[in-house]
Amino acid sequence: MALEKARRGLYFRNSFRSVEAALVERHFLPEGAGHRVKDNVRRLVTLRQGNLVDRASYEGLAPVDALFCRNVLIYFSDDSIRRAVQIFFECLAPGGYLFLGHAESLSRITDIFTPIRFQGALIYQKPLEVTQ
Ligand SMILES: C[S@@+](CC[C@H](N)C(=O)[O-])C[C@H]1O[C@@H](n2cnc3c(N)ncnc32)[C@H](O)[C@@H]1O
């Protein structure tokens, strides 16, 4: 199951193809043919199952400074994207950032975030002050 795999924290060469060696050395320990996330990092992580379009799944999480959601919204209908993104917005602290995958533009979905170009990628920021 995906959560068990994530809990093992064991990654192989392909996962590190665009990661600096120094970062791998700092946060991972070699194990067999792969590298395992160091315990001090694992302790910072909570893994749990949830449904992105169900508010109940976010209980106890808000407010967060950053939200990463990659290659998931591309499979959703526009209505479901709108729903998920509205919940992301509510969970983010003012000024917080939403990171999506390359193909996941919100331009036709919503304008509640401020799009920011950063190193060739698009990041979405929740405004510091939200006008209702
Ligand atoms: C293409 S994978 C991307 C996984 C990962 N984010 C990545 O970039 O490698 C899409 C994932 O979205 C999950 N997913 C689909 N609908 C979901 C939903 N409503 N709530 C949470 N996860 C969902 C699927 O189970 C699958 O693991």
PDB file of C-alpha atoms and ligand atoms in Angstrom:
ATOM      1  CA  MET A   1       0.000   0.000   0.000  1.00  0.00           C
ATOM      2  CA  ALA A   2       1.192   3.566  -0.765  1.00  0.00           C
ATOM      3  CA  LEU A   3       1.285   4.647   2.906  1.00  0.00           C
ATOM      4  CA  GLU A   4       3.391   1.649   3.952  1.00  0.00           C
ATOM      5  CA  LYS A   5       5.779   2.346   1.096  1.00  0.00           C
ATOM      6  CA  ALA A   6       5.990   6.007   2.133  1.00  0.00           C
ATOM      7  CA  ARG A   7       6.616   4.984   5.770  1.00  0.00           C
ATOM      8  CA  ARG A   8       9.566   2.850   4.670  1.00  0.00           C
ATOM      9  CA  GLY A   9      11.098   6.016   3.218  1.00  0.00           C
ATOM     10  CA  LEU A  10      13.313   4.036   0.849  1.00  0.00           C
ATOM     11  CA  TYR A  11      14.126   5.632  -2.501  1.00  0.00           C
ATOM     12  CA  PHE A  12      16.149   4.483  -5.503  1.00  0.00           C
ATOM     13  CA  ARG A  13      18.387   6.110  -8.091  1.00  0.00           C
ATOM     14  CA  ASN A  14      15.583   7.448 -10.308  1.00  0.00           C
ATOM     15  CA  SER A  15      14.104   9.446  -7.421  1.00  0.00           C
ATOM     16  CA  PHE A  16      17.359  11.365  -7.028  1.00  0.00           C
ATOM     17  CA  ARG A  17      17.929  12.184 -10.705  1.00  0.00           C
ATOM     18  CA  SER A  18      17.599  15.932 -10.136  1.00  0.00           C
ATOM     19  CA  VAL A  19      18.738  16.103  -6.491  1.00  0.00           C
ATOM     20  CA  GLU A  20      22.171  17.412  -5.492  1.00  0.00           C
ATOM     21  CA  ALA A  21      24.433  14.725  -4.023  1.00  0.00           C
ATOM     22  CA  ALA A  22      25.049  16.906  -0.949  1.00  0.00           C
ATOM     23  CA  LEU A  23      21.317  16.914  -0.163  1.00  0.00           C
ATOM     24  CA  VAL A  24      21.083  13.148  -0.527  1.00  0.00           C
ATOM     25  CA  GLU A  25      24.037  12.737   1.827  1.00  0.00           C
ATOM     26  CA  ARG A  26      22.530  15.160   4.346  1.00  0.00           C
ATOM     27  CA  HIS A  27      19.044  13.667   4.537  1.00  0.00           C
ATOM     28  CA  PHE A  28      19.410   9.988   3.486  1.00  0.00           C
ATOM     29  CA  LEU A  29      21.416   6.929   4.516  1.00  0.00           C
ATOM     30  CA  PRO A  30      22.477   4.305   1.964  1.00  0.00           C
ATOM     31  CA  GLU A  31      20.514   1.065   2.348  1.00  0.00           C
ATOM     32  CA  GLY A  32      20.851  -1.860  -0.053  1.00  0.00           C
ATOM     33  CA  ALA A  33      20.420  -0.558  -3.597  1.00  0.00           C
ATOM     34  CA  GLY A  34      18.730   2.619  -2.367  1.00  0.00           C
ATOM     35  CA  HIS A  35      18.755   5.380   0.228  1.00  0.00           C
ATOM     36  CA  ARG A  36      16.496   5.700   3.261  1.00  0.00           C
ATOM     37  CA  VAL A  37      15.293   8.998   4.743  1.00  0.00           C
ATOM     38  CA  LYS A  38      17.144   9.726   8.000  1.00  0.00           C
ATOM     39  CA  ASP A  39      15.138   9.360  11.225  1.00  0.00           C
ATOM     40  CA  ASN A  40      15.422  13.043  12.150  1.00  0.00           C
ATOM     41  CA  VAL A  41      13.548  13.885   8.936  1.00  0.00           C
ATOM     42  CA  ARG A  42      11.061  10.998   9.246  1.00  0.00           C
ATOM     43  CA  ARG A  43      10.083  12.220  12.699  1.00  0.00           C
ATOM     44  CA  LEU A  44       8.913  15.503  11.143  1.00  0.00           C
ATOM     45  CA  VAL A  45       6.503  13.739   8.807  1.00  0.00           C
ATOM     46  CA  THR A  46       2.980  12.467   9.464  1.00  0.00           C
ATOM     47  CA  LEU A  47       1.456  10.263   6.794  1.00  0.00           C
ATOM     48  CA  ARG A  48      -2.265   9.677   6.547  1.00  0.00           C
ATOM     49  CA  GLN A  49      -4.902   8.770   4.011  1.00  0.00           C
ATOM     50  CA  GLY A  50      -7.281  11.477   2.820  1.00  0.00           C
ATOM     51  CA  ASN A  51      -9.539  12.666   0.051  1.00  0.00           C
ATOM     52  CA  LEU A  52      -8.501  16.015  -1.414  1.00  0.00           C
ATOM     53  CA  VAL A  53     -12.090  17.063  -2.114  1.00  0.00           C
ATOM     54  CA  ASP A  54     -13.350  16.216   1.380  1.00  0.00           C
ATOM     55  CA  ARG A  55     -12.907  18.893   4.057  1.00  0.00           C
ATOM     56  CA  ALA A  56     -12.910  16.251   6.806  1.00  0.00           C
ATOM     57  CA  SER A  57      -9.570  14.948   5.472  1.00  0.00           C
ATOM     58  CA  TYR A  58      -7.867  18.222   6.400  1.00  0.00           C
ATOM     59  CA  GLU A  59      -8.924  18.225  10.048  1.00  0.00           C
ATOM     60  CA  GLY A  60      -6.192  19.537  12.343  1.00  0.00           C
ATOM     61  CA  LEU A  61      -3.896  20.625   9.492  1.00  0.00           C
ATOM     62  CA  ALA A  62      -4.599  24.344   9.049  1.00  0.00           C
ATOM     63  CA  PRO A  63      -3.027  26.830   8.948  1.00  0.00           C
ATOM     64  CA  VAL A  64      -0.102  25.658   6.805  1.00  0.00           C
ATOM     65  CA  ASP A  65       2.608  27.786   5.160  1.00  0.00           C
ATOM     66  CA  ALA A  66       2.977  25.618   2.050  1.00  0.00           C
ATOM     67  CA  LEU A  67       0.967  22.969   0.249  1.00  0.00           C
ATOM     68  CA  PHE A  68       2.447  20.629  -2.372  1.00  0.00           C
ATOM     69  CA  CYS A  69       0.064  18.765  -4.679  1.00  0.00           C
ATOM     70  CA  ARG A  70       1.697  17.374  -7.796  1.00  0.00           C
ATOM     71  CA  ASN A  71       0.106  15.497 -10.689  1.00  0.00           C
ATOM     72  CA  VAL A  72      -3.201  14.869  -8.961  1.00  0.00           C
ATOM     73  CA  LEU A  73      -5.450  17.725 -10.080  1.00  0.00           C
ATOM     74  CA  ILE A  74      -4.769  16.901 -13.771  1.00  0.00           C
ATOM     75  CA  TYR A  75      -7.047  13.879 -13.316  1.00  0.00           C
ATOM     76  CA  PHE A  76      -9.906  15.868 -11.736  1.00  0.00           C
ATOM     77  CA  SER A  77     -12.893  17.524 -13.407  1.00  0.00           C
ATOM     78  CA  ASP A  78     -12.892  21.341 -13.261  1.00  0.00           C
ATOM     79  CA  ASP A  79     -15.530  21.177 -10.511  1.00  0.00           C
ATOM     80  CA  SER A  80     -13.383  18.875  -8.389  1.00  0.00           C
ATOM     81  CA  ILE A  81     -10.277  21.029  -8.985  1.00  0.00           C
ATOM     82  CA  ARG A  82     -12.271  24.084  -7.876  1.00  0.00           C
ATOM     83  CA  ARG A  83     -13.402  22.246  -4.751  1.00  0.00           C
ATOM     84  CA  ALA A  84      -9.917  20.979  -3.834  1.00  0.00           C
ATOM     85  CA  VAL A  85      -8.281  24.330  -4.517  1.00  0.00           C
ATOM     86  CA  GLN A  86     -10.868  26.170  -2.399  1.00  0.00           C
ATOM     87  CA  ILE A  87     -10.036  23.852   0.520  1.00  0.00           C
ATOM     88  CA  PHE A  88      -6.286  24.388  -0.080  1.00  0.00           C
ATOM     89  CA  PHE A  89      -6.945  28.125   0.052  1.00  0.00           C
ATOM     90  CA  GLU A  90      -8.785  27.821   3.365  1.00  0.00           C
ATOM     91  CA  CYS A  91      -5.983  25.668   4.843  1.00  0.00           C
ATOM     92  CA  LEU A  92      -3.173  28.035   3.867  1.00  0.00           C
ATOM     93  CA  ALA A  93      -2.030  30.771   6.200  1.00  0.00           C
ATOM     94  CA  PRO A  94      -2.163  34.299   4.730  1.00  0.00           C
ATOM     95  CA  GLY A  95       0.820  34.615   2.381  1.00  0.00           C
ATOM     96  CA  GLY A  96       1.137  30.800   2.189  1.00  0.00           C
ATOM     97  CA  TYR A  97       2.168  29.031  -1.022  1.00  0.00           C
ATOM     98  CA  LEU A  98       0.552  26.338  -3.156  1.00  0.00           C
ATOM     99  CA  PHE A  99       2.927  24.274  -5.326  1.00  0.00           C
ATOM    100  CA  LEU A 100       1.325  22.286  -8.167  1.00  0.00           C
ATOM    101  CA  GLY A 101       2.722  20.176 -11.012  1.00  0.00           C
ATOM    102  CA  HIS A 102       3.893  21.755 -14.290  1.00  0.00           C
ATOM    103  CA  ALA A 103       0.684  20.895 -16.148  1.00  0.00           C
ATOM    104  CA  GLU A 104      -1.643  22.094 -13.413  1.00  0.00           C
ATOM    105  CA  SER A 105      -2.428  25.719 -14.165  1.00  0.00           C
ATOM    106  CA  LEU A 106      -5.251  27.347 -12.216  1.00  0.00           C
ATOM    107  CA  SER A 107      -5.724  30.127 -14.790  1.00  0.00           C
ATOM    108  CA  ARG A 108      -9.116  28.875 -16.006  1.00  0.00           C
ATOM    109  CA  ILE A 109     -10.190  27.639 -12.568  1.00  0.00           C
ATOM    110  CA  THR A 110      -9.843  30.489 -10.092  1.00  0.00           C
ATOM    111  CA  ASP A 111      -8.151  33.821  -9.451  1.00  0.00           C
ATOM    112  CA  ILE A 112      -8.155  33.633  -5.634  1.00  0.00           C
ATOM    113  CA  PHE A 113      -4.379  33.027  -5.611  1.00  0.00           C
ATOM    114  CA  THR A 114      -1.647  35.359  -6.780  1.00  0.00           C
ATOM    115  CA  PRO A 115       0.454  33.510  -9.398  1.00  0.00           C
ATOM    116  CA  ILE A 116       4.202  33.999  -8.943  1.00  0.00           C
ATOM    117  CA  ARG A 117       6.909  32.978 -11.432  1.00  0.00           C
ATOM    118  CA  PHE A 118       9.841  31.348  -9.691  1.00  0.00           C
ATOM    119  CA  GLN A 119      12.748  29.717 -11.522  1.00  0.00           C
ATOM    120  CA  GLY A 120      10.576  28.810 -14.512  1.00  0.00           C
ATOM    121  CA  ALA A 121       7.766  27.384 -12.362  1.00  0.00           C
ATOM    122  CA  LEU A 122       4.453  28.882 -11.343  1.00  0.00           C
ATOM    123  CA  ILE A 123       3.680  29.089  -7.625  1.00  0.00           C
ATOM    124  CA  TYR A 124       0.355  30.239  -6.196  1.00  0.00           C
ATOM    125  CA  GLN A 125       0.310  32.527  -3.178  1.00  0.00           C
ATOM    126  CA  LYS A 126      -2.632  33.184  -0.897  1.00  0.00           C
ATOM    127  CA  PRO A 127      -2.866  36.967  -0.492  1.00  0.00           C
ATOM    128  CA  LEU A 128      -1.834  38.354   2.901  1.00  0.00           C
ATOM    129  CA  GLU A 129      -5.208  39.995   3.187  1.00  0.00           C
ATOM    130  CA  VAL A 130      -8.245  38.204   1.827  1.00  0.00           C
ATOM    131  CA  THR A 131     -11.183  40.350   0.714  1.00  0.00           C
ATOM    132  CA  GLN A 132     -14.474  38.454   0.802  1.00  0.00           C
TER     133      GLN A 132
HETATM  134  C1  LIG B   1      -0.288  10.420 -10.780  1.00  0.00           C
HETATM  135  S1  LIG B   1      -0.316  10.090  -9.072  1.00  0.00           S
HETATM  136  C2  LIG B   1       0.767  11.348  -8.489  1.00  0.00           C
HETATM  137  C3  LIG B   1       1.430  10.960  -7.228  1.00  0.00           C
HETATM  138  C4  LIG B   1       2.482  11.942  -6.702  1.00  0.00           C
HETATM  139  N1  LIG B   1       1.883  13.194  -6.308  1.00  0.00           N
HETATM  140  C5  LIG B   1       3.569  12.157  -7.716  1.00  0.00           C
HETATM  141  O1  LIG B   1       3.701  13.220  -8.292  1.00  0.00           O
HETATM  142  O2  LIG B   1       4.319  11.190  -7.946  1.00  0.00           O
HETATM  143  C6  LIG B   1      -1.925  10.647  -8.605  1.00  0.00           C
HETATM  144  C7  LIG B   1      -2.284  10.261  -7.182  1.00  0.00           C
HETATM  145  O3  LIG B   1      -3.460  10.967  -6.788  1.00  0.00           O
HETATM  146  C8  LIG B   1      -4.202  10.145  -5.924  1.00  0.00           C
HETATM  147  N2  LIG B   1      -5.586  10.645  -5.874  1.00  0.00           N
HETATM  148  C9  LIG B   1      -6.530  10.604  -6.836  1.00  0.00           C
HETATM  149  N3  LIG B   1      -7.671  11.179  -6.415  1.00  0.00           N
HETATM  150  C10 LIG B   1      -7.450  11.596  -5.138  1.00  0.00           C
HETATM  151  C11 LIG B   1      -8.257  12.252  -4.156  1.00  0.00           C
HETATM  152  N4  LIG B   1      -9.531  12.598  -4.394  1.00  0.00           N
HETATM  153  N5  LIG B   1      -7.690  12.527  -2.952  1.00  0.00           N
HETATM  154  C12 LIG B   1      -6.395  12.196  -2.696  1.00  0.00           C
HETATM  155  N6  LIG B   1      -5.580  11.569  -3.588  1.00  0.00           N
HETATM  156  C13 LIG B   1      -6.114  11.269  -4.798  1.00  0.00           C
HETATM  157  C14 LIG B   1      -4.059   8.759  -6.546  1.00  0.00           C
HETATM  158  O4  LIG B   1      -4.308   7.756  -5.591  1.00  0.00           O
HETATM  159  C15 LIG B   1      -2.598   8.787  -6.981  1.00  0.00           C
HETATM  160  O5  LIG B   1      -1.782   8.288  -5.962  1.00  0.00           O
END
